[in-house]
Amino acid sequence: MEVTRDIVIDLLPLYQSGEASKDTRAAIDEFLRKDPSLAQMASQDPGTIVPATGASELERRTIARTRAAIRRRSWILGAAIWFSLLPFSFAFRDGRVTFFMLRDQPESMLLLLIAAVLWFLYARITRSIRTAGL
């Protein structure tokens, strides 16, 4: 693959911030030796090429918040499934099967209420991840 001027301009922010790999730095150094106008532009006015450092920090924070939201959503999904299925489970007591369903255990309505709240939270987090608003 041939390294073009556009590729070098795209890589200059990494090069100037010191985040480029050794091979990338070598390729950019070689290109800048061959193209003195780009080398002069990069050395005289780096602000026109290098994006503001706040942009990369914003990206890092956005990715961290998205990962945390996805992790939280996974835990909520697991809890929602557990609380949704718990009222339909059963136990063996005194030699007979006892279901935890509403007709046998009316207090299991609380479990379904908790499950409904967890499903609502899951849907809300999923929607916030899909939109830009997070």
PDB file of C-alpha atoms in Angstrom:
ATOM      1  CA  MET A   1       0.000   0.000   0.000  1.00  0.00           C
ATOM      2  CA  GLU A   2       1.311   3.378  -0.955  1.00  0.00           C
ATOM      3  CA  VAL A   3       1.422   6.068   1.716  1.00  0.00           C
ATOM      4  CA  THR A   4      -0.233   9.170   0.308  1.00  0.00           C
ATOM      5  CA  ARG A   5      -0.321  12.741   1.540  1.00  0.00           C
ATOM      6  CA  ASP A   6      -3.906  12.284   2.801  1.00  0.00           C
ATOM      7  CA  ILE A   7      -2.877   9.260   4.869  1.00  0.00           C
ATOM      8  CA  VAL A   8      -0.001  11.216   6.406  1.00  0.00           C
ATOM      9  CA  ILE A   9      -2.321  14.141   7.209  1.00  0.00           C
ATOM     10  CA  ASP A  10      -4.735  11.701   8.898  1.00  0.00           C
ATOM     11  CA  LEU A  11      -1.877  10.212  10.946  1.00  0.00           C
ATOM     12  CA  LEU A  12      -0.240  13.507  11.944  1.00  0.00           C
ATOM     13  CA  PRO A  13      -2.316  13.953  15.131  1.00  0.00           C
ATOM     14  CA  LEU A  14      -1.098  10.569  16.394  1.00  0.00           C
ATOM     15  CA  TYR A  15       2.449  11.379  15.291  1.00  0.00           C
ATOM     16  CA  GLN A  16       2.526  14.788  16.974  1.00  0.00           C
ATOM     17  CA  SER A  17       0.933  13.561  20.192  1.00  0.00           C
ATOM     18  CA  GLY A  18       3.451  10.728  20.467  1.00  0.00           C
ATOM     19  CA  GLU A  19       0.810   7.990  20.300  1.00  0.00           C
ATOM     20  CA  ALA A  20       1.897   6.579  16.919  1.00  0.00           C
ATOM     21  CA  SER A  21       3.757   3.286  16.759  1.00  0.00           C
ATOM     22  CA  LYS A  22       7.434   3.134  15.888  1.00  0.00           C
ATOM     23  CA  ASP A  23       6.693   1.981  12.322  1.00  0.00           C
ATOM     24  CA  THR A  24       4.106   4.733  11.786  1.00  0.00           C
ATOM     25  CA  ARG A  25       6.537   7.359  13.053  1.00  0.00           C
ATOM     26  CA  ALA A  26       9.217   6.066  10.684  1.00  0.00           C
ATOM     27  CA  ALA A  27       6.819   6.138   7.710  1.00  0.00           C
ATOM     28  CA  ILE A  28       5.685   9.688   8.513  1.00  0.00           C
ATOM     29  CA  ASP A  29       9.286  10.876   9.028  1.00  0.00           C
ATOM     30  CA  GLU A  30      10.219   9.468   5.637  1.00  0.00           C
ATOM     31  CA  PHE A  31       7.229  11.104   3.950  1.00  0.00           C
ATOM     32  CA  LEU A  32       7.936  14.459   5.611  1.00  0.00           C
ATOM     33  CA  ARG A  33      11.521  14.336   4.316  1.00  0.00           C
ATOM     34  CA  LYS A  34      10.148  13.879   0.775  1.00  0.00           C
ATOM     35  CA  ASP A  35       7.427  16.552   1.129  1.00  0.00           C
ATOM     36  CA  PRO A  36       8.992  19.701   2.634  1.00  0.00           C
ATOM     37  CA  SER A  37       5.784  21.746   2.272  1.00  0.00           C
ATOM     38  CA  LEU A  38       3.871  19.300   4.493  1.00  0.00           C
ATOM     39  CA  ALA A  39       6.794  19.160   6.935  1.00  0.00           C
ATOM     40  CA  GLN A  40       6.835  22.946   7.121  1.00  0.00           C
ATOM     41  CA  MET A  41       3.059  23.111   7.592  1.00  0.00           C
ATOM     42  CA  ALA A  42       3.190  20.456  10.332  1.00  0.00           C
ATOM     43  CA  SER A  43       6.001  22.186  12.205  1.00  0.00           C
ATOM     44  CA  GLN A  44       4.747  25.782  11.878  1.00  0.00           C
ATOM     45  CA  ASP A  45       1.057  25.456  12.620  1.00  0.00           C
ATOM     46  CA  PRO A  46       0.222  22.165  14.334  1.00  0.00           C
ATOM     47  CA  GLY A  47      -3.155  23.491  15.531  1.00  0.00           C
ATOM     48  CA  THR A  48      -4.581  23.296  12.019  1.00  0.00           C
ATOM     49  CA  ILE A  49      -3.748  19.604  11.743  1.00  0.00           C
ATOM     50  CA  VAL A  50      -3.873  18.281  15.295  1.00  0.00           C
ATOM     51  CA  PRO A  51      -7.381  18.181  16.746  1.00  0.00           C
ATOM     52  CA  ALA A  52      -7.936  19.653  20.186  1.00  0.00           C
ATOM     53  CA  THR A  53      -6.971  17.281  22.981  1.00  0.00           C
ATOM     54  CA  GLY A  54     -10.442  17.679  24.457  1.00  0.00           C
ATOM     55  CA  ALA A  55     -11.919  15.765  21.547  1.00  0.00           C
ATOM     56  CA  SER A  56      -9.922  12.627  22.290  1.00  0.00           C
ATOM     57  CA  GLU A  57     -10.727  12.941  25.999  1.00  0.00           C
ATOM     58  CA  LEU A  58     -14.412  13.306  25.138  1.00  0.00           C
ATOM     59  CA  GLU A  59     -14.201  10.149  23.042  1.00  0.00           C
ATOM     60  CA  ARG A  60     -12.562   8.241  25.902  1.00  0.00           C
ATOM     61  CA  ARG A  61     -15.225   9.361  28.367  1.00  0.00           C
ATOM     62  CA  THR A  62     -17.997   8.496  25.916  1.00  0.00           C
ATOM     63  CA  ILE A  63     -16.608   5.016  25.365  1.00  0.00           C
ATOM     64  CA  ALA A  64     -16.195   4.469  29.117  1.00  0.00           C
ATOM     65  CA  ARG A  65     -19.778   5.606  29.780  1.00  0.00           C
ATOM     66  CA  THR A  66     -21.105   3.383  27.001  1.00  0.00           C
ATOM     67  CA  ARG A  67     -19.223   0.357  28.329  1.00  0.00           C
ATOM     68  CA  ALA A  68     -20.554   1.008  31.831  1.00  0.00           C
ATOM     69  CA  ALA A  69     -24.106   1.331  30.480  1.00  0.00           C
ATOM     70  CA  ILE A  70     -23.783  -1.931  28.558  1.00  0.00           C
ATOM     71  CA  ARG A  71     -22.386  -3.689  31.641  1.00  0.00           C
ATOM     72  CA  ARG A  72     -25.235  -2.310  33.780  1.00  0.00           C
ATOM     73  CA  ARG A  73     -27.765  -3.339  31.127  1.00  0.00           C
ATOM     74  CA  SER A  74     -26.406  -6.917  31.148  1.00  0.00           C
ATOM     75  CA  TRP A  75     -26.835  -7.207  34.912  1.00  0.00           C
ATOM     76  CA  ILE A  76     -30.333  -5.759  34.740  1.00  0.00           C
ATOM     77  CA  LEU A  77     -31.263  -8.206  31.969  1.00  0.00           C
ATOM     78  CA  GLY A  78     -30.101 -11.144  34.060  1.00  0.00           C
ATOM     79  CA  ALA A  79     -32.023  -9.952  37.103  1.00  0.00           C
ATOM     80  CA  ALA A  80     -35.141  -9.232  35.016  1.00  0.00           C
ATOM     81  CA  ILE A  81     -35.123 -12.736  33.561  1.00  0.00           C
ATOM     82  CA  TRP A  82     -34.568 -14.274  37.003  1.00  0.00           C
ATOM     83  CA  PHE A  83     -37.377 -12.310  38.648  1.00  0.00           C
ATOM     84  CA  SER A  84     -39.660 -13.005  35.678  1.00  0.00           C
ATOM     85  CA  LEU A  85     -39.160 -16.763  35.856  1.00  0.00           C
ATOM     86  CA  LEU A  86     -39.065 -17.126  39.648  1.00  0.00           C
ATOM     87  CA  PRO A  87     -42.867 -16.981  40.088  1.00  0.00           C
ATOM     88  CA  PHE A  88     -43.181 -19.901  37.649  1.00  0.00           C
ATOM     89  CA  SER A  89     -40.779 -22.121  39.578  1.00  0.00           C
ATOM     90  CA  PHE A  90     -41.828 -24.797  42.037  1.00  0.00           C
ATOM     91  CA  ALA A  91     -40.669 -26.630  45.132  1.00  0.00           C
ATOM     92  CA  PHE A  92     -41.286 -30.044  46.669  1.00  0.00           C
ATOM     93  CA  ARG A  93     -42.834 -29.678  50.123  1.00  0.00           C
ATOM     94  CA  ASP A  94     -44.291 -32.450  52.231  1.00  0.00           C
ATOM     95  CA  GLY A  95     -44.230 -34.870  49.312  1.00  0.00           C
ATOM     96  CA  ARG A  96     -46.117 -32.590  46.905  1.00  0.00           C
ATOM     97  CA  VAL A  97     -45.245 -29.977  44.329  1.00  0.00           C
ATOM     98  CA  THR A  98     -45.869 -26.371  45.369  1.00  0.00           C
ATOM     99  CA  PHE A  99     -45.768 -23.648  42.735  1.00  0.00           C
ATOM    100  CA  PHE A 100     -44.833 -20.079  43.533  1.00  0.00           C
ATOM    101  CA  MET A 101     -47.444 -18.785  41.096  1.00  0.00           C
ATOM    102  CA  LEU A 102     -50.035 -16.221  42.068  1.00  0.00           C
ATOM    103  CA  ARG A 103     -52.827 -18.715  42.770  1.00  0.00           C
ATOM    104  CA  ASP A 104     -50.632 -20.639  45.227  1.00  0.00           C
ATOM    105  CA  GLN A 105     -48.507 -17.805  46.583  1.00  0.00           C
ATOM    106  CA  PRO A 106     -50.163 -14.371  46.206  1.00  0.00           C
ATOM    107  CA  GLU A 107     -47.070 -12.665  47.636  1.00  0.00           C
ATOM    108  CA  SER A 108     -45.184 -13.650  44.461  1.00  0.00           C
ATOM    109  CA  MET A 109     -46.867 -10.620  42.867  1.00  0.00           C
ATOM    110  CA  LEU A 110     -43.999  -8.645  44.416  1.00  0.00           C
ATOM    111  CA  LEU A 111     -41.544 -10.670  42.312  1.00  0.00           C
ATOM    112  CA  LEU A 112     -43.461  -9.834  39.146  1.00  0.00           C
ATOM    113  CA  LEU A 113     -43.518  -6.171  40.123  1.00  0.00           C
ATOM    114  CA  ILE A 114     -39.732  -6.197  40.601  1.00  0.00           C
ATOM    115  CA  ALA A 115     -39.385  -7.943  37.227  1.00  0.00           C
ATOM    116  CA  ALA A 116     -41.521  -5.269  35.548  1.00  0.00           C
ATOM    117  CA  VAL A 117     -39.363  -2.491  36.996  1.00  0.00           C
ATOM    118  CA  LEU A 118     -36.189  -4.264  35.841  1.00  0.00           C
ATOM    119  CA  TRP A 119     -37.593  -4.738  32.308  1.00  0.00           C
ATOM    120  CA  PHE A 120     -38.436  -1.042  32.216  1.00  0.00           C
ATOM    121  CA  LEU A 121     -34.876  -0.129  33.262  1.00  0.00           C
ATOM    122  CA  TYR A 122     -33.452  -2.518  30.673  1.00  0.00           C
ATOM    123  CA  ALA A 123     -35.523  -0.917  27.898  1.00  0.00           C
ATOM    124  CA  ARG A 124     -34.571   2.574  29.044  1.00  0.00           C
ATOM    125  CA  ILE A 125     -30.837   1.827  29.081  1.00  0.00           C
ATOM    126  CA  THR A 126     -31.066   0.092  25.701  1.00  0.00           C
ATOM    127  CA  ARG A 127     -32.756   3.151  24.244  1.00  0.00           C
ATOM    128  CA  SER A 128     -30.179   5.508  25.719  1.00  0.00           C
ATOM    129  CA  ILE A 129     -27.347   3.423  24.264  1.00  0.00           C
ATOM    130  CA  ARG A 130     -28.933   3.485  20.810  1.00  0.00           C
ATOM    131  CA  THR A 131     -29.386   7.248  20.819  1.00  0.00           C
ATOM    132  CA  ALA A 132     -26.653   9.824  21.011  1.00  0.00           C
ATOM    133  CA  GLY A 133     -27.960  11.109  24.342  1.00  0.00           C
ATOM    134  CA  LEU A 134     -26.619   8.237  26.513  1.00  0.00           C
TER     135      LEU A 134
END
